[in-house]
PDB file of C-alpha atoms in Angstrom:
ATOM      1  CA  UNK A 313     117.255 224.025  -0.878  1.00 40.00           C
ATOM      2  CA  UNK A 314     116.572 227.554  -0.073  1.00 42.00           C
ATOM      3  CA  UNK A 315     120.254 228.416   0.368  1.00 49.00           C
ATOM      4  CA  UNK A 316     122.549 228.345  -2.543  1.00 51.00           C
ATOM      5  CA  UNK A 317     125.772 227.775  -0.665  1.00 53.00           C
ATOM      6  CA  UNK A 318     127.047 225.435   2.042  1.00 54.00           C
ATOM      7  CA  UNK A 319     129.299 227.281   4.427  1.00 56.00           C
ATOM      8  CA  UNK A 320     130.120 229.793   1.915  1.00 54.00           C
ATOM      9  CA  UNK A 321     132.168 227.394  -0.363  1.00 54.00           C
ATOM     10  CA  UNK A 322     129.957 224.994  -2.038  1.00 67.00           C
ATOM     11  CA  UNK A 323     128.069 227.236  -4.469  1.00 74.00           C
ATOM     12  CA  UNK A 324     125.132 226.332  -6.667  1.00 81.00           C
ATOM     13  CA  UNK A 325     126.481 227.710  -9.906  1.00 86.00           C
ATOM     14  CA  UNK A 326     123.674 229.097 -12.218  1.00 88.00           C
ATOM     15  CA  UNK A 327     125.288 232.327 -13.754  1.00 91.00           C
ATOM     16  CA  UNK A 328     128.501 234.052 -14.378  1.00 90.00           C
ATOM     17  CA  UNK A 329     128.602 235.865 -11.035  1.00 91.00           C
ATOM     18  CA  UNK A 330     128.134 232.636  -8.996  1.00 88.00           C
ATOM     19  CA  UNK A 331     130.921 230.882 -11.092  1.00 88.00           C
ATOM     20  CA  UNK A 332     133.252 233.840 -10.471  1.00 88.00           C
ATOM     21  CA  UNK A 333     132.298 233.956  -6.974  1.00 86.00           C
ATOM     22  CA  UNK A 334     133.084 230.214  -6.470  1.00 84.00           C
ATOM     23  CA  UNK A 335     136.490 230.663  -8.190  1.00 86.00           C
ATOM     24  CA  UNK A 336     137.478 233.429  -5.875  1.00 87.00           C
ATOM     25  CA  UNK A 337     136.283 231.600  -2.888  1.00 83.00           C
ATOM     26  CA  UNK A 338     138.286 228.450  -3.865  1.00 83.00           C
ATOM     27  CA  UNK A 339     141.391 230.432  -3.293  1.00 87.00           C
ATOM     28  CA  UNK A 340     140.908 230.449   0.562  1.00 84.00           C
ATOM     29  CA  UNK A 341     141.475 226.564   0.843  1.00 81.00           C
ATOM     30  CA  UNK A 342     144.621 226.917  -1.033  1.00 85.00           C
ATOM     31  CA  UNK A 343     145.794 229.594   1.164  1.00 90.00           C
ATOM     32  CA  UNK A 344     145.103 227.371   4.160  1.00 86.00           C
ATOM     33  CA  UNK A 345     146.720 224.442   2.459  1.00 83.00           C
ATOM     34  CA  UNK A 346     149.743 226.451   1.587  1.00 87.00           C
ATOM     35  CA  UNK A 347     150.090 227.576   5.218  1.00 89.00           C
ATOM     36  CA  UNK A 348     149.633 224.008   6.260  1.00 84.00           C
ATOM     37  CA  UNK A 349     152.405 222.815   3.975  1.00 83.00           C
ATOM     38  CA  UNK A 350     154.854 225.407   5.276  1.00 89.00           C
ATOM     39  CA  UNK A 351     154.091 224.323   8.858  1.00 88.00           C
ATOM     40  CA  UNK A 352     154.560 220.641   7.997  1.00 83.00           C
ATOM     41  CA  UNK A 353     157.907 221.462   6.188  1.00 85.00           C
ATOM     42  CA  UNK A 354     159.128 223.278   9.367  1.00 87.00           C
ATOM     43  CA  UNK A 355     158.002 220.303  11.489  1.00 85.00           C
ATOM     44  CA  UNK A 356     159.813 217.923   9.314  1.00 83.00           C
ATOM     45  CA  UNK A 357     162.964 220.055   9.314  1.00 84.00           C
ATOM     46  CA  UNK A 358     162.989 220.011  13.167  1.00 84.00           C
ATOM     47  CA  UNK A 359     161.816 216.491  13.932  1.00 81.00           C
ATOM     48  CA  UNK A 360     162.881 214.337  11.090  1.00 74.00           C
ATOM     49  CA  UNK A 361     166.397 215.323   9.716  1.00 75.00           C
ATOM     50  CA  UNK A 362     166.518 211.912   8.039  1.00 75.00           C
ATOM     51  CA  UNK A 363     164.008 213.170   5.356  1.00 76.00           C
ATOM     52  CA  UNK A 364     166.013 216.021   3.872  1.00 77.00           C
ATOM     53  CA  UNK A 365     164.236 216.175   0.453  1.00 83.00           C
ATOM     54  CA  UNK A 366     160.773 216.445   2.035  1.00 81.00           C
ATOM     55  CA  UNK A 367     161.472 219.967   3.447  1.00 85.00           C
ATOM     56  CA  UNK A 368     162.204 221.628   0.293  1.00 89.00           C
ATOM     57  CA  UNK A 369     159.388 219.829  -1.449  1.00 87.00           C
ATOM     58  CA  UNK A 370     156.948 221.147   1.219  1.00 85.00           C
ATOM     59  CA  UNK A 371     158.258 224.623   0.856  1.00 89.00           C
ATOM     60  CA  UNK A 372     157.918 224.743  -2.993  1.00 90.00           C
ATOM     61  CA  UNK A 373     154.411 223.388  -2.590  1.00 84.00           C
ATOM     62  CA  UNK A 374     153.716 226.081   0.023  1.00 88.00           C
ATOM     63  CA  UNK A 375     154.852 228.883  -2.188  1.00 91.00           C
ATOM     64  CA  UNK A 376     153.053 227.525  -5.256  1.00 86.00           C
ATOM     65  CA  UNK A 377     149.707 227.209  -3.204  1.00 85.00           C
ATOM     66  CA  UNK A 378     149.872 230.661  -1.712  1.00 90.00           C
ATOM     67  CA  UNK A 379     150.738 232.323  -5.156  1.00 89.00           C
ATOM     68  CA  UNK A 380     147.866 230.546  -6.849  1.00 86.00           C
ATOM     69  CA  UNK A 381     145.456 231.328  -3.890  1.00 90.00           C
ATOM     70  CA  UNK A 382     145.999 235.089  -4.469  1.00 91.00           C
ATOM     71  CA  UNK A 383     145.621 234.774  -8.273  1.00 90.00           C
ATOM     72  CA  UNK A 384     142.308 233.005  -7.627  1.00 89.00           C
ATOM     73  CA  UNK A 385     141.281 235.486  -5.055  1.00 88.00           C
ATOM     74  CA  UNK A 386     141.855 238.165  -7.697  1.00 88.00           C
ATOM     75  CA  UNK A 387     139.329 236.341 -10.015  1.00 84.00           C
ATOM     76  CA  UNK A 388     141.724 234.629 -12.235  1.00 88.00           C
ATOM     77  CA  UNK A 389     139.931 231.491 -13.085  1.00 87.00           C
ATOM     78  CA  UNK A 390     142.478 230.170 -15.292  1.00 88.00           C
ATOM     79  CA  UNK A 391     144.575 229.185 -12.318  1.00 89.00           C
ATOM     80  CA  UNK A 392     141.874 226.608 -11.151  1.00 88.00           C
ATOM     81  CA  UNK A 393     143.299 223.597 -12.901  1.00 85.00           C
ATOM     82  CA  UNK A 394     146.869 224.371 -11.637  1.00 83.00           C
ATOM     83  CA  UNK A 395     145.298 224.745  -8.114  1.00 82.00           C
ATOM     84  CA  UNK A 396     143.886 221.251  -8.318  1.00 79.00           C
ATOM     85  CA  UNK A 397     147.241 219.885  -9.553  1.00 81.00           C
ATOM     86  CA  UNK A 398     148.976 221.628  -6.599  1.00 77.00           C
ATOM     87  CA  UNK A 399     146.542 220.078  -4.115  1.00 78.00           C
ATOM     88  CA  UNK A 400     146.934 216.692  -5.480  1.00 80.00           C
ATOM     89  CA  UNK A 401     150.748 217.127  -5.478  1.00 79.00           C
ATOM     90  CA  UNK A 402     150.607 218.165  -1.794  1.00 76.00           C
ATOM     91  CA  UNK A 403     148.385 215.120  -1.025  1.00 79.00           C
ATOM     92  CA  UNK A 404     150.955 212.831  -2.821  1.00 82.00           C
ATOM     93  CA  UNK A 405     153.905 214.315  -0.769  1.00 77.00           C
ATOM     94  CA  UNK A 406     151.689 214.014   2.469  1.00 78.00           C
ATOM     95  CA  UNK A 407     150.807 210.407   1.666  1.00 82.00           C
ATOM     96  CA  UNK A 408     154.515 209.640   1.095  1.00 83.00           C
ATOM     97  CA  UNK A 409     155.627 211.433   4.382  1.00 78.00           C
ATOM     98  CA  UNK A 410     152.882 209.478   6.355  1.00 78.00           C
ATOM     99  CA  UNK A 411     153.970 206.155   4.876  1.00 78.00           C
ATOM    100  CA  UNK A 412     157.454 206.875   5.755  1.00 78.00           C
ATOM    101  CA  UNK A 413     156.617 207.846   9.412  1.00 74.00           C
ATOM    102  CA  UNK A 414     154.554 204.758   9.802  1.00 73.00           C
ATOM    103  CA  UNK A 415     157.631 202.658   8.839  1.00 75.00           C
ATOM    104  CA  UNK A 416     159.901 204.558  11.037  1.00 73.00           C
ATOM    105  CA  UNK A 417     157.786 204.870  14.376  1.00 69.00           C
ATOM    106  CA  UNK A 418     156.028 202.409  16.442  1.00 69.00           C
ATOM    107  CA  UNK A 419     152.286 202.704  15.755  1.00 67.00           C
ATOM    108  CA  UNK A 420     150.036 203.731  18.628  1.00 67.00           C
ATOM    109  CA  UNK A 421     146.658 205.207  19.254  1.00 63.00           C
ATOM    110  CA  UNK A 422     147.968 208.702  19.615  1.00 65.00           C
ATOM    111  CA  UNK A 423     150.170 208.276  16.673  1.00 67.00           C
ATOM    112  CA  UNK A 424     147.117 207.224  14.595  1.00 70.00           C
ATOM    113  CA  UNK A 425     145.335 210.541  15.764  1.00 72.00           C
ATOM    114  CA  UNK A 426     148.360 212.586  14.661  1.00 72.00           C
ATOM    115  CA  UNK A 427     148.260 211.008  11.146  1.00 72.00           C
ATOM    116  CA  UNK A 428     144.372 211.530  11.074  1.00 73.00           C
ATOM    117  CA  UNK A 429     144.935 215.177  12.045  1.00 74.00           C
ATOM    118  CA  UNK A 430     147.528 215.516   9.161  1.00 74.00           C
ATOM    119  CA  UNK A 431     145.060 214.382   6.720  1.00 78.00           C
ATOM    120  CA  UNK A 432     141.982 216.355   7.729  1.00 77.00           C
ATOM    121  CA  UNK A 433     142.956 219.800   6.564  1.00 73.00           C
ATOM    122  CA  UNK A 434     144.334 218.674   3.131  1.00 74.00           C
ATOM    123  CA  UNK A 435     141.172 216.520   2.342  1.00 75.00           C
ATOM    124  CA  UNK A 436     138.835 219.230   3.513  1.00 73.00           C
ATOM    125  CA  UNK A 437     140.604 221.918   1.480  1.00 74.00           C
ATOM    126  CA  UNK A 438     140.461 219.438  -1.595  1.00 76.00           C
ATOM    127  CA  UNK A 439     136.679 219.273  -1.133  1.00 72.00           C
ATOM    128  CA  UNK A 440     136.365 222.948  -1.009  1.00 73.00           C
ATOM    129  CA  UNK A 441     138.459 223.579  -4.026  1.00 77.00           C
ATOM    130  CA  UNK A 442     136.132 221.501  -6.097  1.00 82.00           C
ATOM    131  CA  UNK A 443     133.514 224.225  -5.858  1.00 82.00           C
ATOM    132  CA  UNK A 444     135.991 226.518  -7.713  1.00 84.00           C
ATOM    133  CA  UNK A 445     136.564 223.817 -10.234  1.00 87.00           C
ATOM    134  CA  UNK A 446     132.957 223.632 -11.137  1.00 88.00           C
ATOM    135  CA  UNK A 447     132.892 227.492 -11.390  1.00 88.00           C
ATOM    136  CA  UNK A 448     135.818 227.238 -13.894  1.00 90.00           C
ATOM    137  CA  UNK A 449     134.083 224.452 -15.859  1.00 92.00           C
ATOM    138  CA  UNK A 450     130.916 226.657 -16.054  1.00 93.00           C
ATOM    139  CA  UNK A 451     132.931 229.794 -17.390  1.00 92.00           C
ATOM    140  CA  UNK A 452     134.744 227.414 -19.840  1.00 92.00           C
ATOM    141  CA  UNK A 453     131.735 225.689 -20.999  1.00 93.00           C
ATOM    142  CA  UNK A 454     129.955 229.132 -21.618  1.00 92.00           C
ATOM    143  CA  UNK A 455     132.839 230.687 -23.502  1.00 89.00           C
ATOM    144  CA  UNK A 456     133.521 233.444 -20.939  1.00 86.00           C
ATOM    145  CA  UNK A 457     137.020 234.869 -20.202  1.00 84.00           C
ATOM    146  CA  UNK A 458     138.835 233.473 -17.378  1.00 77.00           C
ATOM    147  CA  UNK A 459     140.956 236.284 -16.417  1.00 71.00           C
TER     148      UNK A 459
END
């Protein structure tokens, strides 16, 4: 109640400064997600040579996410919709990868924990990026420039 932000990301947007701050802060989860996509792509390149198309897909998503993250950190609110599209694309590839691994490998308790760990970072980042989306909506609704 007294605080207008939760862990620095979920910001109560009441004015232009808060909306722009939310947009800038939403770039951080994208940077983390881009690094995560790069690591997952490298992991697939080494451990799963039978999925050759997944590696370039993860690489492209990683580059896009890092580029958009730096644009958003610079205060460019117009990138927010693309950021959400990129995150959702990453989640779709992650879902395909997880389902493919489930079919290839024998499920076990440790395997289930690995799949859960693969999903924690992307889902957490998606939740954090919604704050930036709310900032973008506020700027758009009030007719302010988005950078």
